[in-house]
């Protein structure tokens, strides 16, 4: 991973792109082109924030979940995905006593990936479509969202989706939120596409129309012809089962276990922020207590369930900071007892 002294000058520039989740900076050398992403939210937060107008900070576990997820995916599909170099969250530091400390005001989490190399002319056509869509979407977001603007954003995104599919192939159609539905859709469009191969292992591109670098077809290439820059593990059980006869299966299973741990912690952080009354969500003391609770829970990963099972601790009913902190202490105690 690059040092902060390498990254900080890059971040002083105007971002090269601004996506749904963060600011993007291109850097590196022609031989080793890289992409730095500053995260200000994630896809999991988008729906909640749009519907409820609730600001939720990115969890300090997110960069590690992204790192292991992208590492696994790239090892399985190296010709159609970007490699990840590393990730860091400056909000996390280690004190002189060896304990992890969290300062929610310190900075934002970041990841560095390889930069996909596409065909110059195809990429110009692709960027013209996507950048025009983002210009509309960000223009609407930056001036306060209303119901009319939400509809206009949706329509702008849909227009980009259709234009990209028309230009670069029907395989880029987003087939659904679960593997079975998405796989049926992908097979019906083109049973030999790389997306079918990915879905068969429980992996899916994220909003592929917006996260794709097109290229000319190579020898023995599979459509759509290009590189996906954002993907996720949609079905870890399917992925694990697919590794049984893979030469690198045991190594990948260990990485999968690490991803599942940080993915659970990431989901738990988001879920507790969703439960927490808005006036306390960005309270620095509350955030520190939340992270400290989850760091204890990290030692008992099997007890980290999805957020809805955590509502029994009263966080959603808290009226004061003290009540939120008391609820988090109660939650933390359940993990302390089992350590």
mmCIF file of N, CA, C and O in Angstrom, residues 12-93:
data_model
loop_
_atom_site.group_PDB
_atom_site.id
_atom_site.type_symbol
_atom_site.label_atom_id
_atom_site.label_comp_id
_atom_site.label_asym_id
_atom_site.label_seq_id
_atom_site.Cartn_x
_atom_site.Cartn_y
_atom_site.Cartn_z
ATOM 1 N N UNK A 12 -5.174 16.690 -3.036
ATOM 2 C CA UNK A 12 -5.295 18.148 -3.087
ATOM 3 C C UNK A 12 -5.774 18.624 -4.448
ATOM 4 O O UNK A 12 -6.165 19.784 -4.608
ATOM 5 N N UNK A 13 -5.743 17.723 -5.449
ATOM 6 C CA UNK A 13 -6.216 18.057 -6.784
ATOM 7 C C UNK A 13 -7.733 17.996 -6.846
ATOM 8 O O UNK A 13 -8.390 17.443 -5.953
ATOM 9 N N UNK A 14 -8.271 18.544 -7.915
ATOM 10 C CA UNK A 14 -9.689 18.352 -8.209
ATOM 11 C C UNK A 14 -9.881 16.898 -8.614
ATOM 12 O O UNK A 14 -9.108 16.372 -9.418
ATOM 13 N N UNK A 15 -10.878 16.205 -8.068
ATOM 14 C CA UNK A 15 -11.085 14.803 -8.445
ATOM 15 C C UNK A 15 -11.301 14.652 -9.950
ATOM 16 O O UNK A 15 -11.899 15.516 -10.595
ATOM 17 N N UNK A 16 -10.819 13.552 -10.491
ATOM 18 C CA UNK A 16 -11.029 13.276 -11.914
ATOM 19 C C UNK A 16 -12.473 12.882 -12.190
ATOM 20 O O UNK A 16 -13.003 13.153 -13.267
ATOM 21 N N UNK A 17 -13.094 12.235 -11.233
ATOM 22 C CA UNK A 17 -14.499 11.864 -11.362
ATOM 23 C C UNK A 17 -15.158 11.910 -9.990
ATOM 24 O O UNK A 17 -14.489 11.770 -8.960
ATOM 25 N N UNK A 18 -16.453 12.075 -10.008
ATOM 26 C CA UNK A 18 -17.233 12.027 -8.772
ATOM 27 C C UNK A 18 -18.369 11.049 -9.000
ATOM 28 O O UNK A 18 -19.237 11.275 -9.829
ATOM 29 N N UNK A 19 -18.325 9.930 -8.309
ATOM 30 C CA UNK A 19 -19.317 8.896 -8.508
ATOM 31 C C UNK A 19 -20.415 8.927 -7.476
ATOM 32 O O UNK A 19 -20.579 9.900 -6.737
ATOM 33 N N UNK A 20 -21.178 7.832 -7.412
ATOM 34 C CA UNK A 20 -22.273 7.731 -6.455
ATOM 35 C C UNK A 20 -21.757 7.589 -5.030
ATOM 36 O O UNK A 20 -22.436 7.945 -4.078
ATOM 37 N N UNK A 21 -20.549 7.037 -4.887
ATOM 38 C CA UNK A 21 -20.046 6.708 -3.562
ATOM 39 C C UNK A 21 -18.823 7.505 -3.134
ATOM 40 O O UNK A 21 -18.498 7.520 -1.948
ATOM 41 N N UNK A 22 -18.139 8.136 -4.084
ATOM 42 C CA UNK A 22 -16.919 8.810 -3.673
ATOM 43 C C UNK A 22 -16.263 9.611 -4.771
ATOM 44 O O UNK A 22 -16.748 9.702 -5.896
ATOM 45 N N UNK A 23 -15.121 10.189 -4.402
ATOM 46 C CA UNK A 23 -14.311 10.983 -5.333
ATOM 47 C C UNK A 23 -13.185 10.110 -5.870
ATOM 48 O O UNK A 23 -12.543 9.374 -5.116
ATOM 49 N N UNK A 24 -12.924 10.237 -7.165
ATOM 50 C CA UNK A 24 -11.966 9.381 -7.858
ATOM 51 C C UNK A 24 -10.793 10.214 -8.373
ATOM 52 O O UNK A 24 -10.984 11.264 -8.987
ATOM 53 N N UNK A 25 -9.580 9.724 -8.112
ATOM 54 C CA UNK A 25 -8.359 10.373 -8.596
ATOM 55 C C UNK A 25 -7.529 9.355 -9.375
ATOM 56 O O UNK A 25 -7.241 8.263 -8.869
ATOM 57 N N UNK A 26 -7.133 9.721 -10.579
ATOM 58 C CA UNK A 26 -6.244 8.875 -11.367
ATOM 59 C C UNK A 26 -4.799 9.310 -11.114
ATOM 60 O O UNK A 26 -4.495 10.508 -11.120
ATOM 61 N N UNK A 27 -3.900 8.331 -10.918
ATOM 62 C CA UNK A 27 -2.498 8.664 -10.695
ATOM 63 C C UNK A 27 -1.643 7.455 -11.053
ATOM 64 O O UNK A 27 -2.110 6.510 -11.694
ATOM 65 N N UNK A 28 -0.385 7.475 -10.670
ATOM 66 C CA UNK A 28 0.517 6.389 -10.995
ATOM 67 C C UNK A 28 1.344 6.700 -12.226
ATOM 68 O O UNK A 28 1.565 7.863 -12.579
ATOM 69 N N UNK A 29 1.798 5.661 -12.896
ATOM 70 C CA UNK A 29 2.643 5.793 -14.087
ATOM 71 C C UNK A 29 1.982 5.063 -15.249
ATOM 72 O O UNK A 29 1.069 4.255 -15.037
ATOM 73 N N UNK A 30 2.448 5.307 -16.476
ATOM 74 C CA UNK A 30 1.891 4.556 -17.613
ATOM 75 C C UNK A 30 2.034 3.046 -17.439
ATOM 76 O O UNK A 30 1.188 2.282 -17.898
ATOM 77 N N UNK A 31 3.107 2.622 -16.782
ATOM 78 C CA UNK A 31 3.314 1.186 -16.559
ATOM 79 C C UNK A 31 2.479 0.664 -15.395
ATOM 80 O O UNK A 31 2.183 -0.534 -15.335
ATOM 81 N N UNK A 32 2.103 1.553 -14.493
ATOM 82 C CA UNK A 32 1.338 1.137 -13.308
ATOM 83 C C UNK A 32 0.274 2.184 -12.982
ATOM 84 O O UNK A 32 0.358 2.902 -11.981
ATOM 85 N N UNK A 33 -0.756 2.308 -13.820
ATOM 86 C CA UNK A 33 -1.809 3.300 -13.570
ATOM 87 C C UNK A 33 -2.703 2.872 -12.405
ATOM 88 O O UNK A 33 -3.086 1.702 -12.312
ATOM 89 N N UNK A 34 -3.012 3.821 -11.531
ATOM 90 C CA UNK A 34 -3.754 3.523 -10.312
ATOM 91 C C UNK A 34 -4.951 4.464 -10.160
ATOM 92 O O UNK A 34 -5.026 5.509 -10.799
ATOM 93 N N UNK A 35 -5.844 4.068 -9.266
ATOM 94 C CA UNK A 35 -7.036 4.868 -8.964
ATOM 95 C C UNK A 35 -7.191 4.957 -7.455
ATOM 96 O O UNK A 35 -7.209 3.933 -6.762
ATOM 97 N N UNK A 36 -7.293 6.172 -6.948
ATOM 98 C CA UNK A 36 -7.568 6.405 -5.534
ATOM 99 C C UNK A 36 -9.040 6.785 -5.385
ATOM 100 O O UNK A 36 -9.540 7.644 -6.115
ATOM 101 N N UNK A 37 -9.721 6.141 -4.465
ATOM 102 C CA UNK A 37 -11.129 6.462 -4.204
ATOM 103 C C UNK A 37 -11.296 6.886 -2.761
ATOM 104 O O UNK A 37 -10.920 6.164 -1.840
ATOM 105 N N UNK A 38 -11.851 8.080 -2.561
ATOM 106 C CA UNK A 38 -12.250 8.559 -1.238
ATOM 107 C C UNK A 38 -13.739 8.239 -1.076
ATOM 108 O O UNK A 38 -14.558 8.683 -1.870
ATOM 109 N N UNK A 39 -14.067 7.474 -0.054
ATOM 110 C CA UNK A 39 -15.444 7.032 0.130
ATOM 111 C C UNK A 39 -16.222 8.019 0.991
ATOM 112 O O UNK A 39 -15.791 8.351 2.098
ATOM 113 N N UNK A 40 -17.380 8.490 0.485
ATOM 114 C CA UNK A 40 -18.237 9.284 1.361
ATOM 115 C C UNK A 40 -19.587 8.627 1.612
ATOM 116 O O UNK A 40 -20.368 9.088 2.438
ATOM 117 N N UNK A 41 -19.886 7.537 0.927
ATOM 118 C CA UNK A 41 -21.011 6.676 1.268
ATOM 119 C C UNK A 41 -20.871 5.397 0.449
ATOM 120 O O UNK A 41 -19.968 5.264 -0.366
ATOM 121 N N UNK A 42 -21.765 4.432 0.687
ATOM 122 C CA UNK A 42 -21.720 3.168 -0.033
ATOM 123 C C UNK A 42 -23.095 2.887 -0.628
ATOM 124 O O UNK A 42 -24.092 3.511 -0.250
ATOM 125 N N UNK A 43 -23.137 1.912 -1.534
ATOM 126 C CA UNK A 43 -24.414 1.579 -2.171
ATOM 127 C C UNK A 43 -25.460 1.141 -1.137
ATOM 128 O O UNK A 43 -26.653 1.368 -1.325
ATOM 129 N N UNK A 44 -25.013 0.508 -0.074
ATOM 130 C CA UNK A 44 -25.966 0.060 0.949
ATOM 131 C C UNK A 44 -26.669 1.243 1.614
ATOM 132 O O UNK A 44 -27.778 1.126 2.106
ATOM 133 N N UNK A 45 -25.990 2.365 1.668
ATOM 134 C CA UNK A 45 -26.560 3.527 2.333
ATOM 135 C C UNK A 45 -27.469 4.342 1.418
ATOM 136 O O UNK A 45 -28.309 5.101 1.906
ATOM 137 N N UNK A 46 -27.290 4.210 0.116
ATOM 138 C CA UNK A 46 -27.940 5.120 -0.827
ATOM 139 C C UNK A 46 -29.451 5.094 -0.689
ATOM 140 O O UNK A 46 -30.104 6.139 -0.576
ATOM 141 N N UNK A 47 -30.032 3.897 -0.681
ATOM 142 C CA UNK A 47 -31.497 3.797 -0.622
ATOM 143 C C UNK A 47 -32.026 4.404 0.666
ATOM 144 O O UNK A 47 -32.979 5.182 0.667
ATOM 145 N N UNK A 48 -31.381 4.067 1.778
ATOM 146 C CA UNK A 48 -31.849 4.577 3.070
ATOM 147 C C UNK A 48 -31.730 6.098 3.133
ATOM 148 O O UNK A 48 -32.651 6.786 3.567
ATOM 149 N N UNK A 49 -30.596 6.616 2.684
ATOM 150 C CA UNK A 49 -30.385 8.061 2.755
ATOM 151 C C UNK A 49 -31.340 8.804 1.832
ATOM 152 O O UNK A 49 -31.848 9.873 2.168
ATOM 153 N N UNK A 50 -31.609 8.231 0.652
ATOM 154 C CA UNK A 50 -32.504 8.897 -0.293
ATOM 155 C C UNK A 50 -33.935 8.913 0.226
ATOM 156 O O UNK A 50 -34.629 9.918 0.155
ATOM 157 N N UNK A 51 -34.370 7.775 0.781
ATOM 158 C CA UNK A 51 -35.764 7.683 1.220
ATOM 159 C C UNK A 51 -36.019 8.430 2.524
ATOM 160 O O UNK A 51 -37.054 9.057 2.700
ATOM 161 N N UNK A 52 -35.080 8.338 3.438
ATOM 162 C CA UNK A 52 -35.302 8.909 4.768
ATOM 163 C C UNK A 52 -34.526 10.193 5.027
ATOM 164 O O UNK A 52 -34.627 10.765 6.104
ATOM 165 N N UNK A 53 -33.762 10.649 4.029
ATOM 166 C CA UNK A 53 -32.936 11.853 4.175
ATOM 167 C C UNK A 53 -32.055 11.752 5.413
ATOM 168 O O UNK A 53 -31.890 12.708 6.161
ATOM 169 N N UNK A 54 -31.480 10.585 5.632
ATOM 170 C CA UNK A 54 -30.673 10.342 6.817
ATOM 171 C C UNK A 54 -29.216 10.151 6.431
ATOM 172 O O UNK A 54 -28.892 9.274 5.633
ATOM 173 N N UNK A 55 -28.353 10.988 6.950
ATOM 174 C CA UNK A 55 -26.929 10.901 6.677
ATOM 175 C C UNK A 55 -26.307 9.824 7.568
ATOM 176 O O UNK A 55 -26.456 9.851 8.789
ATOM 177 N N UNK A 56 -25.610 8.861 6.938
ATOM 178 C CA UNK A 56 -24.943 7.793 7.675
ATOM 179 C C UNK A 56 -23.471 7.777 7.282
ATOM 180 O O UNK A 56 -23.161 7.689 6.098
ATOM 181 N N UNK A 57 -22.554 7.871 8.237
ATOM 182 C CA UNK A 57 -21.128 7.842 7.907
ATOM 183 C C UNK A 57 -20.721 6.453 7.392
ATOM 184 O O UNK A 57 -21.339 5.447 7.722
ATOM 185 N N UNK A 58 -19.657 6.417 6.606
ATOM 186 C CA UNK A 58 -19.109 5.140 6.141
ATOM 187 C C UNK A 58 -18.426 4.440 7.311
ATOM 188 O O UNK A 58 -17.706 5.057 8.095
ATOM 189 N N UNK A 59 -18.640 3.153 7.434
ATOM 190 C CA UNK A 59 -18.080 2.420 8.564
ATOM 191 C C UNK A 59 -16.569 2.267 8.426
ATOM 192 O O UNK A 59 -16.034 2.197 7.307
ATOM 193 N N UNK A 60 -15.856 2.162 9.548
ATOM 194 C CA UNK A 60 -14.399 1.967 9.488
ATOM 195 C C UNK A 60 -14.008 0.533 9.145
ATOM 196 O O UNK A 60 -12.819 0.226 9.092
ATOM 197 N N UNK A 61 -14.984 -0.333 8.908
ATOM 198 C CA UNK A 61 -14.708 -1.704 8.494
ATOM 199 C C UNK A 61 -14.874 -1.867 6.986
ATOM 200 O O UNK A 61 -14.525 -2.904 6.423
ATOM 201 N N UNK A 62 -15.395 -0.829 6.340
ATOM 202 C CA UNK A 62 -15.750 -0.955 4.933
ATOM 203 C C UNK A 62 -14.539 -1.178 4.039
ATOM 204 O O UNK A 62 -14.572 -2.013 3.118
ATOM 205 N N UNK A 63 -13.451 -0.449 4.270
ATOM 206 C CA UNK A 63 -12.299 -0.575 3.382
ATOM 207 C C UNK A 63 -11.698 -1.976 3.421
ATOM 208 O O UNK A 63 -11.208 -2.483 2.408
ATOM 209 N N UNK A 64 -11.766 -2.638 4.587
ATOM 210 C CA UNK A 64 -11.232 -4.000 4.681
ATOM 211 C C UNK A 64 -12.167 -4.990 3.977
ATOM 212 O O UNK A 64 -11.708 -5.940 3.335
ATOM 213 N N UNK A 65 -13.472 -4.766 4.107
ATOM 214 C CA UNK A 65 -14.418 -5.624 3.393
ATOM 215 C C UNK A 65 -14.202 -5.498 1.889
ATOM 216 O O UNK A 65 -14.182 -6.505 1.164
ATOM 217 N N UNK A 66 -14.031 -4.277 1.410
ATOM 218 C CA UNK A 66 -13.788 -4.048 -0.022
ATOM 219 C C UNK A 66 -12.485 -4.720 -0.451
ATOM 220 O O UNK A 66 -12.417 -5.354 -1.524
ATOM 221 N N UNK A 67 -11.449 -4.603 0.375
ATOM 222 C CA UNK A 67 -10.158 -5.171 0.008
ATOM 223 C C UNK A 67 -10.253 -6.684 -0.202
ATOM 224 O O UNK A 67 -9.808 -7.215 -1.230
ATOM 225 N N UNK A 68 -10.823 -7.391 0.765
ATOM 226 C CA UNK A 68 -10.887 -8.850 0.639
ATOM 227 C C UNK A 68 -11.859 -9.269 -0.468
ATOM 228 O O UNK A 68 -11.585 -10.233 -1.204
ATOM 229 N N UNK A 69 -12.962 -8.560 -0.604
ATOM 230 C CA UNK A 69 -13.928 -8.895 -1.645
ATOM 231 C C UNK A 69 -13.317 -8.751 -3.030
ATOM 232 O O UNK A 69 -13.401 -9.659 -3.873
ATOM 233 N N UNK A 70 -12.661 -7.609 -3.285
ATOM 234 C CA UNK A 70 -12.068 -7.371 -4.601
ATOM 235 C C UNK A 70 -10.861 -8.276 -4.855
ATOM 236 O O UNK A 70 -10.599 -8.666 -5.996
ATOM 237 N N UNK A 71 -10.128 -8.622 -3.808
ATOM 238 C CA UNK A 71 -9.002 -9.543 -3.961
ATOM 239 C C UNK A 71 -9.494 -10.907 -4.445
ATOM 240 O O UNK A 71 -8.941 -11.494 -5.386
ATOM 241 N N UNK A 72 -10.526 -11.420 -3.801
ATOM 242 C CA UNK A 72 -11.090 -12.715 -4.175
ATOM 243 C C UNK A 72 -11.615 -12.679 -5.611
ATOM 244 O O UNK A 72 -11.311 -13.561 -6.431
ATOM 245 N N UNK A 73 -12.394 -11.666 -5.917
ATOM 246 C CA UNK A 73 -13.024 -11.575 -7.235
ATOM 247 C C UNK A 73 -11.969 -11.462 -8.335
ATOM 248 O O UNK A 73 -12.070 -12.110 -9.382
ATOM 249 N N UNK A 74 -10.937 -10.652 -8.086
ATOM 250 C CA UNK A 74 -9.912 -10.470 -9.113
ATOM 251 C C UNK A 74 -9.100 -11.748 -9.321
ATOM 252 O O UNK A 74 -8.693 -12.059 -10.451
ATOM 253 N N UNK A 75 -8.856 -12.496 -8.260
ATOM 254 C CA UNK A 75 -8.130 -13.751 -8.419
ATOM 255 C C UNK A 75 -8.923 -14.748 -9.263
ATOM 256 O O UNK A 75 -8.348 -15.535 -10.010
ATOM 257 N N UNK A 76 -10.238 -14.710 -9.161
ATOM 258 C CA UNK A 76 -11.073 -15.625 -9.931
ATOM 259 C C UNK A 76 -11.294 -15.149 -11.366
ATOM 260 O O UNK A 76 -11.405 -15.964 -12.286
ATOM 261 N N UNK A 77 -11.362 -13.825 -11.551
ATOM 262 C CA UNK A 77 -11.645 -13.262 -12.878
ATOM 263 C C UNK A 77 -10.654 -12.142 -13.200
ATOM 264 O O UNK A 77 -11.026 -10.973 -13.312
ATOM 265 N N UNK A 78 -9.380 -12.489 -13.347
ATOM 266 C CA UNK A 78 -8.345 -11.448 -13.507
ATOM 267 C C UNK A 78 -8.461 -10.648 -14.801
ATOM 268 O O UNK A 78 -8.000 -9.500 -14.843
ATOM 269 N N UNK A 79 -9.050 -11.224 -15.844
ATOM 270 C CA UNK A 79 -9.112 -10.524 -17.133
ATOM 271 C C UNK A 79 -10.299 -9.584 -17.257
ATOM 272 O O UNK A 79 -10.389 -8.820 -18.222
ATOM 273 N N UNK A 80 -11.216 -9.626 -16.294
ATOM 274 C CA UNK A 80 -12.436 -8.830 -16.414
ATOM 275 C C UNK A 80 -12.713 -7.958 -15.189
ATOM 276 O O UNK A 80 -13.780 -7.349 -15.082
ATOM 277 N N UNK A 81 -11.753 -7.912 -14.275
ATOM 278 C CA UNK A 81 -11.932 -7.101 -13.068
ATOM 279 C C UNK A 81 -10.638 -6.381 -12.740
ATOM 280 O O UNK A 81 -9.558 -6.780 -13.192
ATOM 281 N N UNK A 82 -10.732 -5.323 -11.938
ATOM 282 C CA UNK A 82 -9.534 -4.593 -11.527
ATOM 283 C C UNK A 82 -8.940 -5.212 -10.262
ATOM 284 O O UNK A 82 -9.660 -5.721 -9.407
ATOM 285 N N UNK A 83 -7.614 -5.163 -10.156
ATOM 286 C CA UNK A 83 -6.951 -5.597 -8.941
ATOM 287 C C UNK A 83 -6.953 -4.485 -7.909
ATOM 288 O O UNK A 83 -6.943 -3.300 -8.246
ATOM 289 N N UNK A 84 -6.989 -4.858 -6.641
ATOM 290 C CA UNK A 84 -6.957 -3.851 -5.578
ATOM 291 C C UNK A 84 -5.581 -3.863 -4.919
ATOM 292 O O UNK A 84 -4.996 -4.917 -4.656
ATOM 293 N N UNK A 85 -5.048 -2.668 -4.695
ATOM 294 C CA UNK A 85 -3.720 -2.515 -4.106
ATOM 295 C C UNK A 85 -3.805 -2.503 -2.585
ATOM 296 O O UNK A 85 -2.999 -3.110 -1.882
ATOM 297 N N UNK A 86 -4.793 -1.796 -2.053
ATOM 298 C CA UNK A 86 -4.936 -1.735 -0.608
ATOM 299 C C UNK A 86 -5.994 -0.733 -0.195
ATOM 300 O O UNK A 86 -6.651 -0.095 -1.030
ATOM 301 N N UNK A 87 -6.188 -0.623 1.108
ATOM 302 C CA UNK A 87 -7.161 0.313 1.645
ATOM 303 C C UNK A 87 -6.707 0.810 2.999
ATOM 304 O O UNK A 87 -5.932 0.144 3.695
ATOM 305 N N UNK A 88 -7.174 1.990 3.373
ATOM 306 C CA UNK A 88 -6.803 2.568 4.660
ATOM 307 C C UNK A 88 -7.945 3.440 5.159
ATOM 308 O O UNK A 88 -8.698 4.014 4.372
ATOM 309 N N UNK A 89 -8.096 3.488 6.467
ATOM 310 C CA UNK A 89 -9.049 4.406 7.088
ATOM 311 C C UNK A 89 -8.292 5.210 8.127
ATOM 312 O O UNK A 89 -7.987 4.697 9.214
ATOM 313 N N UNK A 90 -7.955 6.475 7.817
ATOM 314 C CA UNK A 90 -7.168 7.296 8.749
ATOM 315 C C UNK A 90 -7.884 7.569 10.065
ATOM 316 O O UNK A 90 -7.252 8.061 11.009
ATOM 317 N N UNK A 91 -9.167 7.269 10.138
ATOM 318 C CA UNK A 91 -9.895 7.467 11.396
ATOM 319 C C UNK A 91 -9.490 6.438 12.447
ATOM 320 O O UNK A 91 -9.752 6.620 13.632
ATOM 321 N N UNK A 92 -8.869 5.344 11.999
ATOM 322 C CA UNK A 92 -8.418 4.292 12.900
ATOM 323 C C UNK A 92 -6.917 4.417 13.142
ATOM 324 O O UNK A 92 -6.143 4.491 12.191
ATOM 325 N N UNK A 93 -6.523 4.436 14.395
ATOM 326 C CA UNK A 93 -5.101 4.458 14.754
ATOM 327 C C UNK A 93 -4.891 3.488 15.915
ATOM 328 O O UNK A 93 -5.852 3.053 16.559
#
